[in-house]
XYZ file of N, CA and C in Angstrom:
813
model
N 0.806 -1.209 0.000
C 0.000 0.000 0.000
C 0.846 1.269 0.000
N 1.912 1.285 0.842
C 2.703 2.521 0.801
C 3.331 2.741 -0.552
N 3.686 1.671 -1.242
C 4.317 1.833 -2.542
C 3.326 2.385 -3.554
N 2.040 1.922 -3.480
C 1.024 2.439 -4.407
C 0.716 3.908 -4.150
N 0.690 4.322 -2.875
C 0.438 5.734 -2.551
C 1.549 6.628 -3.058
N 2.788 6.155 -2.939
C 3.922 6.948 -3.406
C 3.894 7.070 -4.913
N 3.471 5.974 -5.599
C 3.379 6.056 -7.044
C 2.301 7.066 -7.483
N 1.103 7.086 -6.803
C 0.043 8.027 -7.171
C 0.461 9.472 -6.934
N 1.177 9.697 -5.850
C 1.674 11.055 -5.597
C 2.647 11.505 -6.674
N 3.502 10.596 -7.115
C 4.460 10.934 -8.170
C 3.737 11.259 -9.460
N 2.642 10.505 -9.734
C 1.876 10.798 -10.937
C 1.230 12.198 -10.869
N 0.680 12.529 -9.678
C 0.072 13.860 -9.528
C 1.083 14.978 -9.716
N 2.281 14.726 -9.236
C 3.314 15.752 -9.412
C 3.681 15.925 -10.880
N 3.784 14.818 -11.573
C 4.172 14.883 -12.980
C 3.034 15.348 -13.878
N 1.768 15.396 -13.388
C 0.646 15.823 -14.200
C 0.721 17.344 -14.414
N 0.621 17.752 -15.671
C 0.754 19.177 -15.999
C -0.459 19.974 -15.524
N -1.641 19.383 -15.500
C -2.862 20.108 -15.135
C -2.926 20.442 -13.649
N -2.054 19.830 -12.837
C -2.052 20.121 -11.398
C -1.202 21.337 -11.051
N -0.574 21.961 -12.071
C 0.197 23.176 -11.794
C -0.716 24.349 -11.448
N -0.132 25.380 -10.834
C -0.948 26.532 -10.377
C -1.559 27.301 -11.529
N -0.830 27.428 -12.646
C -1.356 28.199 -13.753
C -2.436 27.467 -14.533
N -2.599 26.162 -14.286
C -3.618 25.400 -15.004
C -4.727 24.901 -14.097
N -4.789 25.416 -12.835
C -5.828 24.955 -11.918
C -7.215 25.365 -12.376
N -7.337 26.525 -13.057
C -8.644 26.982 -13.496
C -9.257 26.064 -14.535
N -8.433 25.314 -15.231
C -8.966 24.394 -16.239
C -9.664 23.202 -15.608
N -9.250 22.859 -14.373
C -9.859 21.711 -13.705
C -11.161 22.052 -12.996
N -11.445 23.410 -12.794
C -12.643 23.818 -12.064
C -13.794 24.049 -13.029
N -15.011 23.749 -12.644
C -16.167 23.969 -13.529
C -16.454 25.461 -13.672
N -17.065 25.865 -14.751
C -17.400 27.260 -15.027
C -18.495 27.745 -14.101
N -18.363 29.048 -13.646
C -19.388 29.623 -12.769
C -20.680 29.872 -13.510
N -20.579 30.261 -14.779
C -21.792 30.527 -15.557
C -22.653 29.295 -15.698
N -21.975 28.132 -15.872
C -22.748 26.892 -15.988
C -23.467 26.573 -14.699
N -22.739 26.818 -13.531
C -23.387 26.561 -12.250
C -24.561 27.499 -12.025
N -24.391 28.790 -12.420
C -25.488 29.740 -12.210
C -26.688 29.408 -13.075
N -26.420 29.000 -14.326
C -27.546 28.647 -15.197
C -28.258 27.418 -14.687
N -27.489 26.487 -14.141
C -28.124 25.295 -13.589
C -28.977 25.631 -12.378
N -28.387 26.470 -11.482
C -29.153 26.834 -10.284
C -30.374 27.667 -10.632
N -30.245 28.565 -11.637
C -31.403 29.373 -12.026
C -32.463 28.525 -12.684
N -32.008 27.544 -13.498
C -32.999 26.674 -14.137
C -33.730 25.837 -13.104
N -33.006 25.446 -12.028
C -33.671 24.686 -10.964
C -34.688 25.541 -10.223
N -34.307 26.831 -10.003
C -35.230 27.718 -9.284
C -36.461 28.037 -10.113
N -36.270 28.243 -11.401
C -37.421 28.605 -12.234
C -38.385 27.451 -12.427
N -37.868 26.210 -12.248
C -38.767 25.061 -12.390
C -39.745 24.963 -11.244
N -39.467 25.702 -10.126
C -40.389 25.663 -8.987
C -41.678 26.364 -9.305
N -42.778 25.987 -8.652
C -44.083 26.573 -8.972
C -44.264 27.985 -8.447
N -43.503 28.427 -7.382
C -43.755 29.716 -6.739
C -43.000 30.873 -7.371
N -41.949 30.626 -8.171
C -41.121 31.686 -8.748
C -41.649 32.028 -10.125
N -41.812 33.362 -10.374
C -42.282 33.842 -11.664
C -41.264 34.811 -12.237
N -40.982 34.683 -13.491
C -40.010 35.561 -14.160
C -40.633 36.931 -14.370
N -39.872 38.027 -14.139
C -40.425 39.375 -14.356
C -40.668 39.622 -15.823
N -41.695 40.375 -16.142
C -41.973 40.662 -17.563
C -40.872 41.511 -18.162
N -40.562 41.313 -19.422
C -39.448 42.060 -20.045
C -39.727 43.531 -20.217
N -41.004 43.955 -20.127
C -41.333 45.367 -20.361
C -40.986 46.264 -19.175
N -40.862 45.657 -17.971
C -40.596 46.486 -16.787
C -39.212 47.124 -16.846
N -38.234 46.361 -17.302
C -36.891 46.930 -17.403
C -36.822 48.079 -18.373
N -37.491 47.938 -19.506
C -37.481 49.030 -20.486
C -38.226 50.246 -19.978
N -39.320 50.044 -19.208
C -40.056 51.185 -18.652
C -39.210 51.949 -17.648
N -38.484 51.218 -16.785
C -37.636 51.886 -15.800
C -36.533 52.684 -16.479
N -35.977 52.116 -17.558
C -34.936 52.854 -18.277
C -35.489 54.128 -18.912
N -36.685 54.041 -19.480
C -37.288 55.227 -20.078
C -37.584 56.298 -19.034
N -38.089 55.870 -17.865
C -38.374 56.843 -16.806
C -37.105 57.502 -16.300
N -36.024 56.735 -16.187
C -34.765 57.322 -15.741
C -34.195 58.285 -16.766
N -34.449 58.006 -18.057
C -33.971 58.921 -19.084
C -34.820 60.165 -19.194
N -36.094 60.115 -18.765
C -37.005 61.248 -18.884
C -37.147 62.021 -17.582
N -36.119 62.037 -16.741
C -36.170 62.803 -15.499
C -36.203 64.291 -15.808
N -36.942 65.083 -15.037
C -36.955 66.539 -15.265
C -35.613 67.152 -14.963
N -35.411 68.332 -15.529
C -34.124 69.002 -15.351
C -33.891 69.431 -13.906
N -34.985 69.610 -13.118
C -34.810 70.046 -11.735
C -34.129 68.981 -10.895
N -34.296 67.679 -11.282
C -33.707 66.602 -10.516
C -32.268 66.327 -10.903
N -31.769 66.944 -11.938
C -30.414 66.725 -12.396
C -29.474 67.705 -11.703
N -28.294 67.255 -11.396
C -27.303 68.091 -10.732
C -26.565 68.931 -11.762
N -26.529 70.202 -11.551
C -25.829 71.098 -12.454
C -24.383 71.222 -11.993
N -23.509 70.479 -12.642
C -22.113 70.455 -12.244
C -21.345 71.652 -12.788
N -21.867 72.297 -13.824
C -21.172 73.430 -14.430
C -22.151 74.578 -14.613
N -22.567 75.274 -13.520
C -23.532 76.378 -13.660
C -22.894 77.566 -14.347
N -23.725 78.372 -14.975
C -23.238 79.546 -15.683
C -22.970 80.681 -14.695
N -22.258 81.682 -15.189
C -21.950 82.845 -14.351
C -23.217 83.617 -14.011
N -24.149 83.708 -14.979
C -25.399 84.406 -14.716
C -26.210 83.703 -13.635
N -26.207 82.366 -13.686
C -26.942 81.624 -12.662
C -26.355 81.821 -11.281
N -25.025 81.816 -11.183
C -24.375 82.032 -9.885
C -24.664 83.435 -9.368
N -24.578 84.438 -10.248
C -24.836 85.817 -9.824
C -26.289 86.001 -9.401
N -27.215 85.407 -10.158
C -28.638 85.544 -9.820
C -28.949 84.879 -8.483
N -28.430 83.676 -8.262
C -28.684 82.993 -6.997
C -28.046 83.721 -5.823
N -26.887 84.322 -6.046
C -26.237 85.085 -4.970
C -27.042 86.321 -4.602
N -27.514 87.055 -5.626
C -28.337 88.235 -5.354
C -29.655 87.853 -4.695
N -30.216 86.729 -5.104
C -31.461 86.273 -4.501
C -31.257 85.913 -3.032
N -30.138 85.276 -2.718
C -29.846 84.935 -1.324
C -29.631 86.186 -0.483
N -28.946 87.188 -1.037
C -28.739 88.446 -0.312
C -30.073 89.150 -0.080
N -30.937 89.125 -1.091
C -32.255 89.764 -0.963
C -33.073 89.108 0.144
N -33.082 87.791 0.189
C -33.855 87.088 1.223
C -33.281 87.358 2.605
N -31.946 87.336 2.710
C -31.305 87.562 4.016
C -31.586 88.977 4.522
N -31.416 89.984 3.671
C -31.649 91.357 4.091
C -33.127 91.605 4.395
N -34.015 90.984 3.636
C -35.447 91.164 3.881
C -35.850 90.566 5.218
N -35.284 89.419 5.570
C -35.595 88.808 6.863
C -35.051 89.647 8.014
N -33.891 90.267 7.804
C -33.348 91.119 8.861
C -34.178 92.381 9.054
N -34.719 92.911 7.965
C -35.550 94.114 8.073
C -36.968 93.802 8.531
N -37.347 92.540 8.556
C -38.682 92.178 9.019
C -38.779 92.201 10.535
N -38.592 93.373 11.108
C -38.557 93.512 12.567
C -39.958 93.535 13.164
N -40.982 93.640 12.333
C -42.367 93.638 12.826
C -43.167 92.497 12.207
N -42.465 91.418 11.847
C -43.142 90.306 11.176
C -44.159 89.623 12.084
N -43.919 89.609 13.391
C -44.867 89.017 14.342
C -44.694 89.709 15.685
N -45.526 89.309 16.618
C -45.490 89.954 17.941
C -44.214 89.643 18.707
N -43.594 88.498 18.395
C -42.371 88.111 19.101
C -41.116 88.731 18.503
N -41.241 89.522 17.438
C -40.078 90.146 16.805
C -39.550 91.284 17.666
N -38.408 91.824 17.245
C -37.767 92.877 18.053
C -38.615 94.139 18.135
N -39.332 94.480 17.075
C -40.226 95.640 17.066
C -41.680 95.198 17.000
N -41.990 94.101 17.651
C -43.342 93.563 17.587
C -44.395 94.484 18.151
N -44.033 95.320 19.119
C -45.008 96.246 19.702
C -45.435 97.336 18.724
N -44.594 97.638 17.727
C -44.919 98.674 16.744
C -45.554 98.101 15.482
N -45.957 96.852 15.518
C -46.500 96.215 14.322
C -47.800 96.889 13.863
N -48.667 97.259 14.799
C -49.943 97.878 14.427
C -49.732 99.225 13.742
N -48.792 100.000 14.243
C -48.528 101.302 13.649
C -47.927 101.151 12.259
N -47.029 100.186 12.091
C -46.412 99.965 10.784
C -47.440 99.461 9.788
N -48.353 98.599 10.231
C -49.414 98.129 9.342
C -50.343 99.275 8.932
N -50.582 100.218 9.853
C -51.410 101.375 9.528
C -50.772 102.233 8.446
N -49.448 102.362 8.484
C -48.751 103.105 7.426
C -48.925 102.402 6.084
N -48.883 101.089 6.101
C -49.083 100.352 4.863
C -50.498 100.467 4.318
N -51.480 100.548 5.214
C -52.874 100.670 4.769
C -53.107 101.980 4.029
N -52.323 103.018 4.352
C -52.482 104.288 3.630
C -52.138 104.173 2.154
N -51.449 103.115 1.779
C -51.154 102.902 0.366
C -51.988 101.798 -0.248
N -53.047 101.373 0.417
C -53.894 100.310 -0.113
C -54.809 100.847 -1.208
N -55.223 99.966 -2.099
C -56.017 100.390 -3.242
C -57.459 100.706 -2.912
N -58.083 99.958 -1.983
C -59.501 100.165 -1.667
C -59.760 101.558 -1.106
N -59.008 102.041 -0.099
C -59.269 103.423 0.372
C -59.056 104.476 -0.707
N -58.047 104.287 -1.556
C -57.784 105.286 -2.586
C -58.868 105.284 -3.661
N -59.331 104.121 -4.072
C -60.395 104.076 -5.080
C -61.701 104.644 -4.517
N -62.034 104.253 -3.275
C -63.247 104.780 -2.659
C -63.189 106.281 -2.463
N -62.042 106.784 -1.984
C -61.910 108.232 -1.790
C -61.949 109.001 -3.094
N -61.349 108.423 -4.149
C -61.374 109.099 -5.452
C -62.792 109.178 -6.005
N -63.567 108.124 -5.850
C -64.953 108.135 -6.340
C -65.794 109.156 -5.573
N -65.599 109.217 -4.254
C -66.356 110.190 -3.456
C -66.004 111.617 -3.860
N -64.708 111.889 -4.044
C -64.302 113.227 -4.470
C -64.790 113.548 -5.873
N -64.862 112.537 -6.731
C -65.347 112.764 -8.085
C -66.832 113.106 -8.096
N -67.594 112.463 -7.214
C -69.029 112.761 -7.140
C -69.265 114.164 -6.604
N -68.487 114.576 -5.622
C -68.683 115.878 -5.005
C -67.996 117.006 -5.761
N -67.152 116.696 -6.730
C -66.449 117.749 -7.462
C -67.408 118.460 -8.422
N -67.252 119.781 -8.513
C -68.135 120.592 -9.365
C -67.392 121.305 -10.477
N -66.081 121.198 -10.531
C -65.286 121.865 -11.561
C -64.852 120.854 -12.612
N -64.724 121.314 -13.829
C -64.300 120.437 -14.918
C -62.851 119.988 -14.761
N -61.993 120.900 -14.294
C -60.579 120.554 -14.116
C -60.408 119.499 -13.025
N -61.163 119.665 -11.923
C -61.088 118.682 -10.848
C -61.600 117.320 -11.275
N -62.685 117.301 -12.012
C -63.219 116.033 -12.500
C -62.261 115.354 -13.481
N -61.591 116.153 -14.280
C -60.625 115.576 -15.227
C -59.471 114.911 -14.488
N -58.930 115.583 -13.475
C -57.811 115.016 -12.720
C -58.252 113.777 -11.953
N -59.412 113.840 -11.316
C -59.884 112.701 -10.528
C -60.233 111.509 -11.410
N -60.767 111.767 -12.590
C -61.099 110.664 -13.492
C -59.841 109.958 -13.986
N -58.817 110.692 -14.287
C -57.554 110.075 -14.707
C -56.858 109.381 -13.539
N -57.016 109.923 -12.333
C -56.468 109.243 -11.165
C -57.171 107.905 -10.932
N -58.486 107.890 -11.120
C -59.223 106.630 -10.984
C -58.768 105.615 -12.030
N -58.525 106.083 -13.242
C -58.000 105.198 -14.282
C -56.630 104.648 -13.893
N -55.782 105.494 -13.313
C -54.451 105.048 -12.904
C -54.534 104.017 -11.777
N -55.438 104.210 -10.843
C -55.591 103.254 -9.743
C -56.087 101.892 -10.242
N -57.044 101.909 -11.154
C -57.536 100.648 -11.720
C -56.447 99.954 -12.543
N -55.676 100.736 -13.272
C -54.563 100.173 -14.034
C -53.524 99.539 -13.114
N -53.276 100.183 -11.989
C -52.301 99.655 -11.036
C -52.762 98.314 -10.472
N -54.020 98.224 -10.099
C -54.525 96.969 -9.530
C -54.445 95.834 -10.542
N -54.838 96.084 -11.784
C -54.815 95.038 -12.797
C -53.386 94.626 -13.148
N -52.474 95.603 -13.219
C -51.089 95.281 -13.552
C -50.429 94.456 -12.464
N -50.573 94.892 -11.214
C -49.954 94.174 -10.098
C -50.547 92.784 -9.949
N -51.864 92.668 -10.077
C -52.502 91.350 -9.960
C -52.036 90.406 -11.060
N -51.884 90.922 -12.280
C -51.426 90.070 -13.369
C -49.995 89.596 -13.187
N -49.102 90.500 -12.782
C -47.702 90.116 -12.592
C -47.563 89.165 -11.405
N -48.291 89.416 -10.324
C -48.228 88.516 -9.177
C -48.741 87.129 -9.522
N -49.796 87.068 -10.300
C -50.330 85.765 -10.707
C -49.353 85.032 -11.611
N -48.570 85.766 -12.373
C -47.602 85.155 -13.272
C -46.353 84.678 -12.534
N -45.853 85.483 -11.593
C -44.616 85.140 -10.891
C -44.882 84.187 -9.723
N -45.914 84.486 -8.926
C -46.301 83.669 -7.764
C -45.146 83.519 -6.760
N -44.551 84.636 -6.415
C -43.477 84.620 -5.425
C -44.045 84.850 -4.036
N -43.591 84.048 -3.092
C -44.022 84.196 -1.708
C -43.144 85.187 -0.972
N -43.655 85.712 0.128
C -42.902 86.661 0.928
C -41.831 85.996 1.759
N -40.988 86.787 2.416
C -39.919 86.194 3.244
C -40.437 85.433 4.445
N -41.641 85.773 4.909
C -42.268 85.070 6.024
C -43.590 84.477 5.556
N -43.944 83.362 6.173
C -45.183 82.671 5.797
C -46.354 83.407 6.439
N -46.925 84.351 5.691
C -48.023 85.165 6.195
C -49.184 85.088 5.219
N -50.372 84.939 5.751
C -51.563 84.885 4.906
C -52.053 86.296 4.618
N -52.481 86.592 3.387
C -52.978 87.932 3.051
C -54.262 88.255 3.805
N -54.513 89.553 3.998
C -55.729 89.994 4.663
C -56.907 90.091 3.722
N -58.028 90.529 4.282
C -59.256 90.652 3.483
C -59.111 91.708 2.399
N -58.514 92.845 2.744
C -58.323 93.899 1.748
C -57.376 93.457 0.641
N -56.398 92.627 0.989
C -55.481 92.123 -0.024
C -56.201 91.219 -1.027
N -57.134 90.413 -0.528
C -57.904 89.567 -1.440
C -58.824 90.399 -2.333
N -59.349 91.504 -1.801
C -60.233 92.343 -2.608
C -59.483 93.014 -3.755
N -58.242 93.404 -3.518
C -57.438 94.037 -4.569
C -56.521 93.041 -5.278
N -56.706 91.759 -5.014
C -55.920 90.690 -5.654
C -54.421 90.845 -5.404
N -54.077 91.407 -4.255
C -52.676 91.577 -3.861
C -52.303 90.415 -2.941
N -52.132 89.233 -3.524
C -51.962 88.013 -2.735
C -50.489 87.630 -2.620
N -49.758 87.696 -3.712
C -48.353 87.279 -3.718
C -47.443 88.465 -3.420
N -46.133 88.189 -3.404
C -45.182 89.201 -2.936
C -44.629 90.073 -4.050
N -44.414 89.503 -5.238
C -43.756 90.263 -6.310
C -44.756 90.638 -7.390
N -44.851 91.931 -7.704
C -44.260 93.104 -7.052
C -45.142 93.584 -5.903
N -44.627 94.513 -5.125
C -45.377 95.065 -4.000
C -46.405 96.066 -4.514
N -47.689 95.733 -4.373
C -48.745 96.606 -4.874
C -48.824 97.925 -4.137
N -48.580 97.920 -2.834
C -48.613 99.167 -2.069
C -47.504 100.115 -2.534
N -46.331 99.550 -2.832
C -45.215 100.389 -3.278
C -45.483 100.978 -4.654
N -45.998 100.170 -5.583
C -46.299 100.692 -6.925
C -47.381 101.763 -6.865
N -48.376 101.541 -6.014
C -49.465 102.520 -5.894
C -48.967 103.821 -5.267
N -48.142 103.700 -4.230
C -47.621 104.900 -3.578
C -46.726 105.700 -4.519
N -45.890 105.004 -5.291
C -45.024 105.714 -6.237
C -45.842 106.399 -7.327
N -46.849 105.701 -7.829
C -47.672 106.277 -8.892
C -48.476 107.478 -8.383
N -49.056 107.374 -7.193
C -49.872 108.465 -6.651
C -49.009 109.683 -6.331
N -47.853 109.443 -5.714
C -46.990 110.574 -5.371
C -46.514 111.307 -6.629
N -46.160 110.544 -7.652
C -45.741 111.182 -8.905
C -46.913 111.911 -9.569
N -48.085 111.339 -9.474
C -49.284 111.966 -10.044
C -49.582 113.289 -9.357
N -49.540 113.313 -8.027
C -49.822 114.536 -7.290
C -48.744 115.593 -7.495
N -47.501 115.167 -7.607
C -46.423 116.131 -7.829
C -46.559 116.831 -9.178
N -47.139 116.147 -10.152
C -47.275 116.729 -11.483
C -48.557 117.530 -11.670
N -49.631 117.168 -10.970
C -50.934 117.763 -11.268
C -51.521 118.572 -10.111
N -50.818 118.681 -9.010
C -51.277 119.511 -7.901
C -50.210 120.532 -7.567
N -50.651 121.695 -7.205
C -49.727 122.749 -6.794
C -49.495 122.596 -5.293
N -48.302 122.142 -4.939
C -47.978 121.871 -3.537
C -46.728 122.650 -3.150
N -46.662 123.004 -1.882
C -45.475 123.662 -1.358
C -44.329 122.652 -1.236
N -43.146 123.172 -1.075
C -41.962 122.300 -1.022
C -42.037 121.325 0.158
N -42.424 121.757 1.376
C -42.531 120.764 2.462
C -43.526 119.646 2.163
N -44.645 119.996 1.538
C -45.622 118.959 1.201
C -45.094 118.009 0.134
N -44.319 118.512 -0.782
C -43.734 117.656 -1.809
C -42.727 116.683 -1.194
N -41.959 117.171 -0.237
C -40.996 116.287 0.455
C -41.743 115.229 1.271
N -42.804 115.649 1.971
C -43.589 114.691 2.752
C -44.254 113.651 1.863
N -44.647 114.043 0.684
C -45.277 113.093 -0.238
C -44.282 112.024 -0.678
N -43.059 112.423 -0.959
C -42.029 111.446 -1.346
C -41.675 110.550 -0.161
N -41.571 111.147 1.040
C -41.281 110.341 2.227
C -42.413 109.363 2.527
N -43.635 109.787 2.293
C -44.773 108.879 2.506
C -44.676 107.654 1.604
N -44.361 107.858 0.332
C -44.233 106.726 -0.591
C -43.111 105.789 -0.150
N -41.996 106.356 0.299
C -40.888 105.526 0.779
C -41.271 104.749 2.034
N -41.964 105.398 2.963
C -42.370 104.721 4.210
C -43.389 103.608 3.948
N -44.262 103.801 2.975
C -45.222 102.753 2.635
C -44.497 101.508 2.144
N -43.523 101.700 1.262
C -42.754 100.547 0.785
C -41.944 99.898 1.878
N -41.334 100.707 2.747
C -40.534 100.153 3.844
C -41.396 99.400 4.841
N -42.603 99.879 5.086
C -43.479 99.207 6.053
C -43.845 97.801 5.592
N -43.948 97.590 4.292
C -44.282 96.267 3.779
C -43.149 95.279 3.982
N -41.914 95.777 3.999
C -40.769 94.912 4.303
C -40.672 94.655 5.801
N -40.986 95.664 6.600
C -40.860 95.527 8.053
C -41.859 94.529 8.628
N -43.045 94.444 8.059
C -44.018 93.478 8.569
C -43.836 92.097 7.940
N -42.804 91.935 7.106
C -42.501 90.634 6.525
C -43.385 90.215 5.380
N -44.026 91.171 4.737
C -44.947 90.840 3.646
C -44.235 90.790 2.295
N -43.179 91.576 2.119
C -42.492 91.642 0.830
C -40.986 91.637 1.046
N -40.260 91.256 -0.030
C -38.807 91.394 -0.072
C -38.434 92.819 -0.489
N -37.166 93.103 -0.358
C -36.679 94.424 -0.776
C -36.842 94.593 -2.281
N -36.517 93.547 -3.038
C -36.658 93.638 -4.495
C -38.118 93.772 -4.917
N -39.037 93.231 -4.128
C -40.460 93.409 -4.439
C -40.861 94.874 -4.356
N -40.379 95.543 -3.321
C -40.711 96.961 -3.131
C -40.045 97.819 -4.193
N -38.773 97.541 -4.486
C -38.077 98.319 -5.519
C -38.748 98.120 -6.876
N -39.123 96.892 -7.181
C -39.841 96.637 -8.438
C -41.192 97.333 -8.458
N -41.862 97.399 -7.299
C -43.126 98.125 -7.223
C -42.958 99.603 -7.503
N -41.897 100.212 -6.979
C -41.631 101.626 -7.274
C -41.417 101.850 -8.769
N -40.673 100.954 -9.402
C -40.397 101.094 -10.840
C -41.679 100.931 -11.650
N -42.485 99.938 -11.293
C -43.741 99.711 -12.015
C -44.685 100.896 -11.835
N -44.744 101.446 -10.628
C -45.583 102.616 -10.391
C -45.163 103.816 -11.218
N -43.863 104.002 -11.381
C -43.388 105.123 -12.200
C -43.791 104.940 -13.659
N -43.652 103.741 -14.193
C -44.037 103.501 -15.583
C -45.552 103.548 -15.772
N -46.294 103.193 -14.728
C -47.751 103.346 -14.820
C -48.140 104.817 -14.935
N -47.461 105.654 -14.184
C -47.729 107.091 -14.303
C -47.412 107.589 -15.718
N -46.302 107.143 -16.282
C -45.951 107.548 -17.642
C -47.007 107.080 -18.640
N -47.545 105.875 -18.434
C -48.573 105.364 -19.340
C -49.863 106.169 -19.237
N -50.228 106.530 -18.007
C -51.437 107.352 -17.830
C -51.255 108.720 -18.466
N -50.056 109.269 -18.394
C -49.796 110.557 -19.041
C -49.924 110.456 -20.560
N -49.545 109.294 -21.110
C -49.650 109.125 -22.564
C -51.103 109.004 -23.026
N -51.927 108.355 -22.219
C -53.330 108.142 -22.608
C -54.249 109.059 -21.798
N -53.765 110.207 -21.457
C -54.527 111.141 -20.614
C -55.864 111.480 -21.269
N -56.932 111.313 -20.482
C -58.280 111.600 -20.991
C -58.578 113.092 -20.865
N -59.105 113.653 -21.924
C -59.438 115.074 -21.927
C -60.696 115.333 -21.103
N -61.012 116.611 -20.927
C -62.184 116.986 -20.141
C -63.469 116.505 -20.795
N -63.556 116.579 -22.133
C -64.764 116.120 -22.813
C -64.975 114.615 -22.639
N -63.889 113.870 -22.729
C -64.003 112.421 -22.533
C -64.419 112.089 -21.115
N -63.872 112.815 -20.160
C -64.250 112.580 -18.749
C -65.701 112.917 -18.517
N -66.199 114.002 -19.109
C -67.586 114.370 -18.948
C -68.535 113.347 -19.592
N -68.116 112.780 -20.701
C -68.920 111.748 -21.337
C -68.978 110.492 -20.479
N -67.845 110.091 -19.882
C -67.843 108.912 -19.008
C -68.653 109.151 -17.750
N -68.559 110.374 -17.222
C -69.329 110.682 -16.004
C -70.819 110.669 -16.292
N -71.201 111.191 -17.451
C -72.626 111.197 -17.800
C -73.149 109.776 -18.001
N -72.332 108.905 -18.582
C -72.745 107.514 -18.762
C -72.861 106.823 -17.417
N -71.936 107.133 -16.537
C -71.926 106.487 -15.219
C -73.072 107.004 -14.353
């Protein structure tokens, strides 16, 4: 027996397939084992093969991802500048929102600041203009008041349209009031109070004879109305600045389509 064992060992040593570089030839293929094991599993009654359409659907969905879900690894310079300015605007607006709620640093002055903002609301100005138009007895006064009413209506429609298009929220989560819903001043951009204050102040400076102190107070009033909207957390700084710009262009538009005295008298008679 020992002689036979020694002979078999010698044969194994002399066999070329037992070398290290040829060991893989003696082992069975993994693919064959996997196919055998998979074929055994699929023969069972409980396992069902997935339909071939699911893989293609998942690939199509992954290829049709929206651009918002994709990572922008190489943003443009304009995008970086815009996002930086937007971040600065939000940060500065939140810092100036000192009357955003009762717990803020100037929370005790919130009612007074809101009252300043109400002076630039559209409902009091439209109602007051109509009352003055009814009680006015001069043609010149009726002409000015009729064009002012046109400017106020134009302001409400313009601001409501732009806000509905942009749909920007304010720096703080605040629900609009009843008067805001009546004038469709729901969103933040642009600030309707600021556009109205700028348009009215410019209108009065051009069509009313005022002393220098009153002219300065009128400009300060428009500025305070816009600032109050930022202080109570209703608008961003850019919303107010955009409102001032829109109000100025609204005044220019009203000047271009200025209604004459005869046209105003015809509208008043119809009304």
